Amino acid sequence: MILVMELVLLLMTLFILIQGQDPSATLIVESSNNCFDTIVKTVYVNPVPVAIFQHEYACQGELVDFEDISFLAAGDIVSWSWDFNAGEANSSTQNPSYIFVNAGTYPVMLSVTSDSGCVGTVTNNVNVLTGPDADFTVAPIPALALEDVYYTDQTAGVITEWYWNFGDGIGGNNQNEIHEYANGGFYLITLQVTDTAGCVDTTSKSIQVVLLPV
């Protein structure tokens, strides 16, 4: 009769322990009367998902799109948990968007969970750029109908794209523009600029156009 079962050896023989394969665990026990017994069971090791994400340039005050590109050796990723700036905001969608109000460096964490409950996490710092500060001058003010009006870009920094809207259904994409109005009235001029990083800013000013005296 076995009086006391003493654990002699627990061999976790993880033959080439690769996630997703079937290693085995061997348990050998010895009783007080020197009898032995052995049991071998297969242990399935579920793979841990590898959390990875990417994003476009992050600009202050603009929507930043984040793309999940995590992968899993076997099975499916079933849930996502995003943390923006150490708990300032959260999202459970796979590919969220977020607006950083101020420029600076912010931690963004992504945790992904597989259908077997395994979790993978990654944290990356996102550098949020200041972006341009659009500005321009208009001359003359007020302007006469059919008179040339000069729009001069005053935006600081390296700008690569300009888009002007003169408020009368006509626009332009040169850095500086000349335009005339056929009719009198008040017009809202809008300038949108884009810098080398793709950051965008927009500003508007109004102009009064006076009809020529009859």
Short mmCIF file of C-alpha atoms in Angstrom, two decimals:
data_model
loop_
_atom_site.label_atom_id
_atom_site.label_comp_id
_atom_site.label_asym_id
_atom_site.label_seq_id
_atom_site.Cartn_x
_atom_site.Cartn_y
_atom_site.Cartn_z
CA MET A 1 0.00 0.00 0.00
CA ILE A 2 1.32 3.37 -0.86
CA LEU A 3 1.55 5.40 2.34
CA VAL A 4 3.11 8.64 1.15
CA MET A 5 3.52 9.83 -2.39
CA GLU A 6 6.69 11.82 -2.65
CA LEU A 7 7.22 14.05 -5.61
CA VAL A 8 10.55 12.97 -6.96
CA LEU A 9 10.76 14.75 -10.24
CA LEU A 10 8.68 17.08 -12.33
CA LEU A 11 10.09 17.23 -15.80
CA MET A 12 8.62 19.94 -17.94
CA THR A 13 10.06 18.56 -21.14
CA LEU A 14 9.13 21.40 -23.41
CA PHE A 15 10.45 19.97 -26.65
CA ILE A 16 11.43 22.98 -28.70
CA LEU A 17 9.01 25.25 -26.89
CA ILE A 18 7.64 27.26 -29.73
CA GLN A 19 4.39 29.09 -29.18
CA GLY A 20 1.52 27.28 -30.79
CA GLN A 21 3.22 23.85 -30.84
CA ASP A 22 2.49 20.89 -28.56
CA PRO A 23 5.25 20.31 -25.97
CA SER A 24 4.75 17.67 -23.30
CA ALA A 25 5.01 17.66 -19.52
CA THR A 26 6.24 14.51 -17.75
CA LEU A 27 5.53 13.80 -14.06
CA ILE A 28 7.36 10.96 -12.28
CA VAL A 29 6.40 10.13 -8.68
CA GLU A 30 7.84 7.64 -6.16
CA SER A 31 6.08 6.17 -3.14
CA SER A 32 7.64 5.34 0.21
CA ASN A 33 8.06 1.71 -0.89
CA ASN A 34 10.03 2.75 -3.97
CA CYS A 35 7.26 2.27 -6.49
CA PHE A 36 7.24 4.67 -9.45
CA ASP A 37 4.55 5.98 -11.74
CA THR A 38 4.79 8.26 -14.73
CA ILE A 39 2.29 10.38 -16.60
CA VAL A 40 2.83 12.41 -19.74
CA LYS A 41 0.42 15.10 -20.91
CA THR A 42 0.48 17.40 -23.88
CA VAL A 43 0.55 21.10 -23.09
CA TYR A 44 -0.69 23.49 -25.75
CA VAL A 45 1.00 26.88 -25.55
CA ASN A 46 -1.10 29.61 -27.15
CA PRO A 47 0.79 32.26 -29.09
CA VAL A 48 0.94 35.78 -27.71
CA PRO A 49 -0.12 38.46 -30.22
CA VAL A 50 2.54 40.95 -31.23
CA ALA A 51 1.11 44.45 -30.84
CA ILE A 52 2.24 46.92 -33.52
CA PHE A 53 0.73 50.13 -34.81
CA GLN A 54 1.62 52.94 -37.16
CA HIS A 55 0.37 56.47 -37.73
CA GLU A 56 0.78 59.39 -40.07
CA TYR A 57 2.50 62.62 -39.11
CA ALA A 58 0.89 64.01 -35.97
CA CYS A 59 0.06 67.71 -36.12
CA GLN A 60 -1.21 69.89 -33.31
CA GLY A 61 -4.98 70.29 -33.40
CA GLU A 62 -5.46 67.89 -36.32
CA LEU A 63 -7.01 64.43 -36.45
CA VAL A 64 -4.32 61.71 -36.36
CA ASP A 65 -5.24 58.29 -37.76
CA PHE A 66 -3.76 55.23 -36.03
CA GLU A 67 -3.55 51.87 -37.84
CA ASP A 68 -3.29 48.54 -36.06
CA ILE A 69 -0.88 46.17 -37.82
CA SER A 70 -0.56 43.60 -35.00
CA PHE A 71 -0.18 39.93 -35.90
CA LEU A 72 -0.76 36.55 -34.33
CA ALA A 73 0.91 33.25 -35.26
CA ALA A 74 -2.29 31.24 -34.82
CA GLY A 75 -5.83 32.32 -34.07
CA ASP A 76 -7.42 35.75 -34.25
CA ILE A 77 -7.06 39.06 -32.48
CA VAL A 78 -10.50 39.87 -31.10
CA SER A 79 -10.14 43.08 -29.10
CA TRP A 80 -8.08 46.26 -29.02
CA SER A 81 -7.46 48.74 -26.23
CA TRP A 82 -5.80 52.11 -26.94
CA ASP A 83 -4.53 54.56 -24.34
CA PHE A 84 -3.62 58.07 -25.44
CA ASN A 85 -1.30 60.17 -23.28
CA ALA A 86 -1.36 58.03 -20.13
CA GLY A 87 -5.11 57.76 -19.76
CA GLU A 88 -6.15 61.12 -21.20
CA ALA A 89 -8.33 59.25 -23.71
CA ASN A 90 -9.13 55.64 -24.60
CA SER A 91 -10.53 53.71 -27.54
CA SER A 92 -11.57 50.12 -28.22
CA THR A 93 -11.80 50.40 -32.01
CA GLN A 94 -9.17 48.69 -34.14
CA ASN A 95 -8.09 51.81 -36.03
CA PRO A 96 -8.97 54.94 -34.03
CA SER A 97 -8.32 58.62 -34.62
CA TYR A 98 -7.28 61.17 -32.02
CA ILE A 99 -6.59 64.91 -31.82
CA PHE A 100 -3.61 66.15 -29.80
CA VAL A 101 -4.47 69.68 -28.69
CA ASN A 102 -0.88 70.73 -28.01
CA ALA A 103 2.48 70.01 -29.59
CA GLY A 104 4.89 67.72 -27.73
CA THR A 105 5.69 64.05 -27.19
CA TYR A 106 2.91 61.77 -25.95
CA PRO A 107 2.84 58.03 -25.08
CA VAL A 108 0.32 55.92 -26.97
CA MET A 109 -0.27 52.34 -25.80
CA LEU A 110 -1.99 49.55 -27.71
CA SER A 111 -3.03 46.26 -26.09
CA VAL A 112 -4.42 43.47 -28.26
CA THR A 113 -6.13 40.30 -27.05
CA SER A 114 -6.34 37.00 -28.93
CA ASP A 115 -9.28 34.59 -29.05
CA SER A 116 -7.42 32.45 -26.48
CA GLY A 117 -7.13 35.37 -24.03
CA CYS A 118 -3.43 36.10 -24.58
CA VAL A 119 -2.48 39.78 -24.49
CA GLY A 120 0.27 41.70 -26.25
CA THR A 121 1.09 45.34 -25.50
CA VAL A 122 3.24 48.03 -27.05
CA THR A 123 3.83 51.70 -26.15
CA ASN A 124 5.25 54.21 -28.62
CA ASN A 125 5.93 57.90 -28.18
CA VAL A 126 4.17 60.10 -30.73
CA ASN A 127 5.85 63.39 -31.64
CA VAL A 128 3.14 66.01 -32.24
CA LEU A 129 4.34 68.85 -34.46
CA THR A 130 3.38 72.50 -34.01
CA GLY A 131 2.44 73.00 -37.65
CA PRO A 132 2.14 76.28 -39.59
CA ASP A 133 0.33 79.44 -38.50
CA ALA A 134 -1.39 80.73 -41.62
CA ASP A 135 -1.39 84.50 -42.21
CA PHE A 136 -1.71 86.88 -45.15
CA THR A 137 -2.23 90.52 -46.06
CA VAL A 138 -4.72 92.07 -48.49
CA ALA A 139 -4.30 95.35 -50.36
CA PRO A 140 -5.94 97.65 -51.06
CA ILE A 141 -8.69 97.77 -48.45
CA PRO A 142 -11.34 98.65 -49.40
CA ALA A 143 -10.95 97.66 -53.04
CA LEU A 144 -12.83 98.87 -56.07
CA ALA A 145 -14.74 96.50 -58.33
CA LEU A 146 -12.56 95.36 -61.26
CA GLU A 147 -9.46 96.59 -59.39
CA ASP A 148 -6.50 94.27 -58.82
CA VAL A 149 -6.40 93.03 -55.22
CA TYR A 150 -3.06 91.68 -53.96
CA TYR A 151 -3.00 88.72 -51.56
CA THR A 152 0.40 88.16 -49.94
CA ASP A 153 1.21 85.07 -47.89
CA GLN A 154 2.82 85.90 -44.54
CA THR A 155 2.97 82.37 -43.10
CA ALA A 156 6.23 81.55 -41.30
CA GLY A 157 8.12 78.31 -41.89
CA VAL A 158 8.57 76.10 -44.92
CA ILE A 159 5.25 75.92 -46.76
CA THR A 160 4.75 73.58 -49.70
CA GLU A 161 1.10 74.13 -50.63
CA TRP A 162 -1.26 77.10 -50.70
CA TYR A 163 -4.97 77.20 -51.41
CA TRP A 164 -6.83 80.51 -51.71
CA ASN A 165 -10.57 81.01 -51.73
CA PHE A 166 -11.47 84.56 -52.69
CA GLY A 167 -15.07 84.27 -51.54
CA ASP A 168 -16.64 84.70 -54.97
CA GLY A 169 -16.36 81.12 -56.19
CA ILE A 170 -12.82 81.56 -57.49
CA GLY A 171 -9.59 80.32 -55.91
CA GLY A 172 -5.87 79.90 -56.52
CA ASN A 173 -2.88 77.81 -55.43
CA ASN A 174 0.06 80.18 -55.78
CA GLN A 175 1.87 81.52 -52.73
CA ASN A 176 0.76 85.07 -53.60
CA GLU A 177 -2.25 85.91 -55.73
CA ILE A 178 -3.82 88.79 -57.62
CA HIS A 179 -7.58 88.84 -58.07
CA GLU A 180 -10.32 91.28 -59.00
CA TYR A 181 -14.00 91.28 -58.10
CA ALA A 182 -16.72 91.95 -60.65
CA ASN A 183 -19.27 93.07 -58.08
CA GLY A 184 -19.28 95.11 -54.91
CA GLY A 185 -19.93 93.69 -51.47
CA PHE A 186 -18.16 91.95 -48.60
CA TYR A 187 -16.08 88.84 -49.38
CA LEU A 188 -14.46 86.34 -47.03
CA ILE A 189 -10.98 85.34 -48.19
CA THR A 190 -9.58 82.04 -46.87
CA LEU A 191 -6.00 80.80 -47.06
CA GLN A 192 -5.08 77.19 -46.29
CA VAL A 193 -1.38 76.29 -46.07
CA THR A 194 0.43 72.94 -45.77
CA ASP A 195 3.99 72.51 -44.52
CA THR A 196 6.62 69.86 -45.30
CA ALA A 197 5.26 67.48 -42.65
CA GLY A 198 1.73 67.69 -44.06
CA CYS A 199 0.44 69.85 -41.20
CA VAL A 200 -2.33 72.24 -42.24
CA ASP A 201 -3.62 75.57 -40.97
CA THR A 202 -6.36 77.87 -42.23
CA THR A 203 -7.15 81.53 -41.68
CA SER A 204 -9.74 83.93 -43.09
CA LYS A 205 -10.16 87.69 -43.51
CA SER A 206 -12.91 89.80 -45.00
CA ILE A 207 -12.63 92.52 -47.64
CA GLN A 208 -15.05 95.16 -48.79
CA VAL A 209 -15.32 95.77 -52.52
CA VAL A 210 -16.85 99.10 -53.55
CA LEU A 211 -18.61 99.69 -56.86
CA LEU A 212 -17.16 102.32 -59.16
CA PRO A 213 -19.05 105.59 -59.09
CA VAL A 214 -21.42 106.11 -62.00
#
